[in-house]
Tab-separated table of C-alpha atoms in Angstrom:
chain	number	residue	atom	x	y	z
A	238	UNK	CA	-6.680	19.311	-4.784
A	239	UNK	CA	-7.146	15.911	-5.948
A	240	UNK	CA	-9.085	13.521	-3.758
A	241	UNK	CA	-7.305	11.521	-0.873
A	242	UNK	CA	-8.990	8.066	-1.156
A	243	UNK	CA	-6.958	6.659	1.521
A	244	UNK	CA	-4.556	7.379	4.905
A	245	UNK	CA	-2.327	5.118	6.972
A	246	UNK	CA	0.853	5.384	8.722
A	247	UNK	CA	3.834	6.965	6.834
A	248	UNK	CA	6.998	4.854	7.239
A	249	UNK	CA	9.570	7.461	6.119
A	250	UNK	CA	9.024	11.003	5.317
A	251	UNK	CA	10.203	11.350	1.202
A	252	UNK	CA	9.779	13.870	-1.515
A	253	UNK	CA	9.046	10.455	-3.543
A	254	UNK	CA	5.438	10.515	-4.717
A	255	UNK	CA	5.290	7.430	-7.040
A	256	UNK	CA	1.909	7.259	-9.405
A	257	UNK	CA	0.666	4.012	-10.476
A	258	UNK	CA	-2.368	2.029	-10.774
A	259	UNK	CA	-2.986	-0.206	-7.693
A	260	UNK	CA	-2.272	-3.791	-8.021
A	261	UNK	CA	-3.721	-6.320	-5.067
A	262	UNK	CA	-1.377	-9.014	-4.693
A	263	UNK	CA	-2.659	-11.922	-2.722
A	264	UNK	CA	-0.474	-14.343	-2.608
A	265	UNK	CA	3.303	-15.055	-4.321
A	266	UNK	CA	1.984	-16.391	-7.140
A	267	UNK	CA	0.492	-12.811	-7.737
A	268	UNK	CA	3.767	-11.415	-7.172
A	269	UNK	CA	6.121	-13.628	-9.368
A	270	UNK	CA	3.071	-12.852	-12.371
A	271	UNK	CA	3.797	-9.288	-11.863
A	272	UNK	CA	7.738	-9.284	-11.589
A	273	UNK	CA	7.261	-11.419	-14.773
A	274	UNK	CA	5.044	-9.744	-16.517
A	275	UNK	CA	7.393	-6.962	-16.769
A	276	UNK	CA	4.823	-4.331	-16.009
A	277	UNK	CA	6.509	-3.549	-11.636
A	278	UNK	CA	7.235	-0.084	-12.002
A	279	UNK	CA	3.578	1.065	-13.472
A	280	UNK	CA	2.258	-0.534	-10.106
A	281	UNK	CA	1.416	0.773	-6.590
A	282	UNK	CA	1.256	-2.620	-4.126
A	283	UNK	CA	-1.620	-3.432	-2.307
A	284	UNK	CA	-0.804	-5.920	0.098
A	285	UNK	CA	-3.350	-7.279	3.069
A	286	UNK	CA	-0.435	-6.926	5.464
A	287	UNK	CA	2.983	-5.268	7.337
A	288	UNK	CA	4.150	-9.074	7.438
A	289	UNK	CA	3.672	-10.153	3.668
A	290	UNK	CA	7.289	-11.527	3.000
A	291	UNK	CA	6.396	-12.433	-0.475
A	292	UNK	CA	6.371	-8.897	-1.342
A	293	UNK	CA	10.163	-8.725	-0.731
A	294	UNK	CA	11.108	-9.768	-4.401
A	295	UNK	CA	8.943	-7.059	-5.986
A	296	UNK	CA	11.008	-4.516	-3.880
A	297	UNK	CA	14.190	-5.757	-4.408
A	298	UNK	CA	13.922	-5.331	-8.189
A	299	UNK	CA	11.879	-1.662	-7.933
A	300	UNK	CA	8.578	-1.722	-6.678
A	301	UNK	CA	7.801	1.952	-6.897
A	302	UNK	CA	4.932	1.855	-3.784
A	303	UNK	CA	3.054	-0.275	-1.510
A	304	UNK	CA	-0.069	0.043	0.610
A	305	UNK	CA	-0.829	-2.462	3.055
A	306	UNK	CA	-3.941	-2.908	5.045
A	307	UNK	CA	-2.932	-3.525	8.150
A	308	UNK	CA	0.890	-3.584	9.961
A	309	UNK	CA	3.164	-0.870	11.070
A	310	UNK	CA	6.328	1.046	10.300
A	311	UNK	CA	8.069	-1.424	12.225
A	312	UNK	CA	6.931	-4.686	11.068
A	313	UNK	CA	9.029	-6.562	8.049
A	314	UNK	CA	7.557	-5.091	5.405
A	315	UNK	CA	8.463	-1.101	6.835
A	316	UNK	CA	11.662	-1.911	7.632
A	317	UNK	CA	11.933	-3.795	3.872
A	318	UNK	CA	10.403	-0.316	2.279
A	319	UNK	CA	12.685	1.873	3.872
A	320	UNK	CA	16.019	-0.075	3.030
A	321	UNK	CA	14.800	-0.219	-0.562
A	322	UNK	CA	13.426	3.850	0.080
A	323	UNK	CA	9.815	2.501	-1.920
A	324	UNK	CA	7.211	4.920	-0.328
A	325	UNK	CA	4.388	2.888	1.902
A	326	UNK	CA	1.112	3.544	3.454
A	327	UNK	CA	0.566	0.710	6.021
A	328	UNK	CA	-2.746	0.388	7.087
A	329	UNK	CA	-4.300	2.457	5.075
A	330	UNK	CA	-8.233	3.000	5.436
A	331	UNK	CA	-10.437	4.358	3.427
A	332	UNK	CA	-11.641	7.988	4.178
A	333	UNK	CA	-15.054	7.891	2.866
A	334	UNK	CA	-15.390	4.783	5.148
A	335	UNK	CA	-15.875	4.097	8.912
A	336	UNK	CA	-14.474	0.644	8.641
A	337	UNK	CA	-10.953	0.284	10.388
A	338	UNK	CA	-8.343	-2.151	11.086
A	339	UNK	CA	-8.461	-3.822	14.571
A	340	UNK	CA	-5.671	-5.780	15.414
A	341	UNK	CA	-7.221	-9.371	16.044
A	342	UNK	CA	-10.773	-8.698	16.057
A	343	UNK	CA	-10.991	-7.032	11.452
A	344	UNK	CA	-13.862	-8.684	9.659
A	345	UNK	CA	-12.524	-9.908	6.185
A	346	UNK	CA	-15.171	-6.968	4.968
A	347	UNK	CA	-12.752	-4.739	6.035
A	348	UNK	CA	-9.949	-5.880	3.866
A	349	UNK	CA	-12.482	-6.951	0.897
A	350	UNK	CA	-14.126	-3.274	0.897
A	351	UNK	CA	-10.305	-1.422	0.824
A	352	UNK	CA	-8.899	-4.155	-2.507
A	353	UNK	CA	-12.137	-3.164	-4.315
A	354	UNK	CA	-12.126	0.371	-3.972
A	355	UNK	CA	-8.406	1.007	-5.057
A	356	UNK	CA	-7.948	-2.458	-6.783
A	357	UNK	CA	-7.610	-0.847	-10.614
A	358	UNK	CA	-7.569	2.860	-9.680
A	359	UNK	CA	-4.812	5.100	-10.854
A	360	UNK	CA	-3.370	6.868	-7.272
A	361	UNK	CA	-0.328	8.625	-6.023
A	362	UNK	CA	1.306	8.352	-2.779
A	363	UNK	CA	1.959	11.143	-0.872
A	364	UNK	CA	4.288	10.389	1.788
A	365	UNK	CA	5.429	13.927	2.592
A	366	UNK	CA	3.835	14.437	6.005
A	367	UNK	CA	5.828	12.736	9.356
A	368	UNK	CA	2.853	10.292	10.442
A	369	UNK	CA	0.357	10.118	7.845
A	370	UNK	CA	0.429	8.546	4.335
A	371	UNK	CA	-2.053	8.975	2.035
A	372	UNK	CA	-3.103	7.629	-1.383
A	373	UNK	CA	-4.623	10.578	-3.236
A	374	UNK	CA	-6.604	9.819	-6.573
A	375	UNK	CA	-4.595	10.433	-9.911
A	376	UNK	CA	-7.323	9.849	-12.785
């Protein structure tokens, strides 16, 4: 079995298990680069948070996964993933690490340690389980 390099929440149970290599958007100047570049759909989202409303253009026109960092199934960007059925981890840690997300009281580390471990790296999402996501190395 191939090596799960990260879990979060599960927002919808799906069969879906897009492969992609991670792409850390920012900001929306990120985003637009990517939707123009042409190059979406060979992309799994990494996203800092469950309330990133830029993100909403890159599902719209077939993001094929996102991971966030922090947020729930119930903030704006779960509720945007599940319209648009795009399988997403949200706040996804890393399981070789101890670090995890604390709502108000996260070190930037946190986030910093998560972008450079699966900035780059070719994954899969397996979203198959009812509460847990997880983003399973695919190299």
């Amino acid at each position: 079995m191939a090596d799960v390099l990260a879990e979060g929440y599960n927002v919808f149970d799906t069969a879906k298990s897009p492969s992609g290599t991670v792409k850390y958007l920012s900001s929306p100047a990120d985003v637009i680069s990517l939707i123009q570049s042409g190059k979406l759909a060979e992309h799994i989202l990494l996203v800092q948070g469950g309330t990133t409303t830029f993100l909403a253009p890159a599902l719209s026109m077939g993001a094929i996964g996102v991971i966030t960092m922090s947020g729930a199934p119930e903030s704006h960007l779960g509720i945007l993933s599940r319209e648009f059925q795009t399988p997403c981890v949200m706040t996804a840690h890393l399981t070789d690490s101890e670090s995890r997300y604390v709502v108000g009281n996260t070190d930037p580390a946190h986030f910093d340690e998560i972008a450079k471990a699966l900035d780059g790296r070719k994954v899969r999402l397996d979203c198959s389980d009812n509460e847990v996501g997880r983003v399973v190395a695919d190299d």
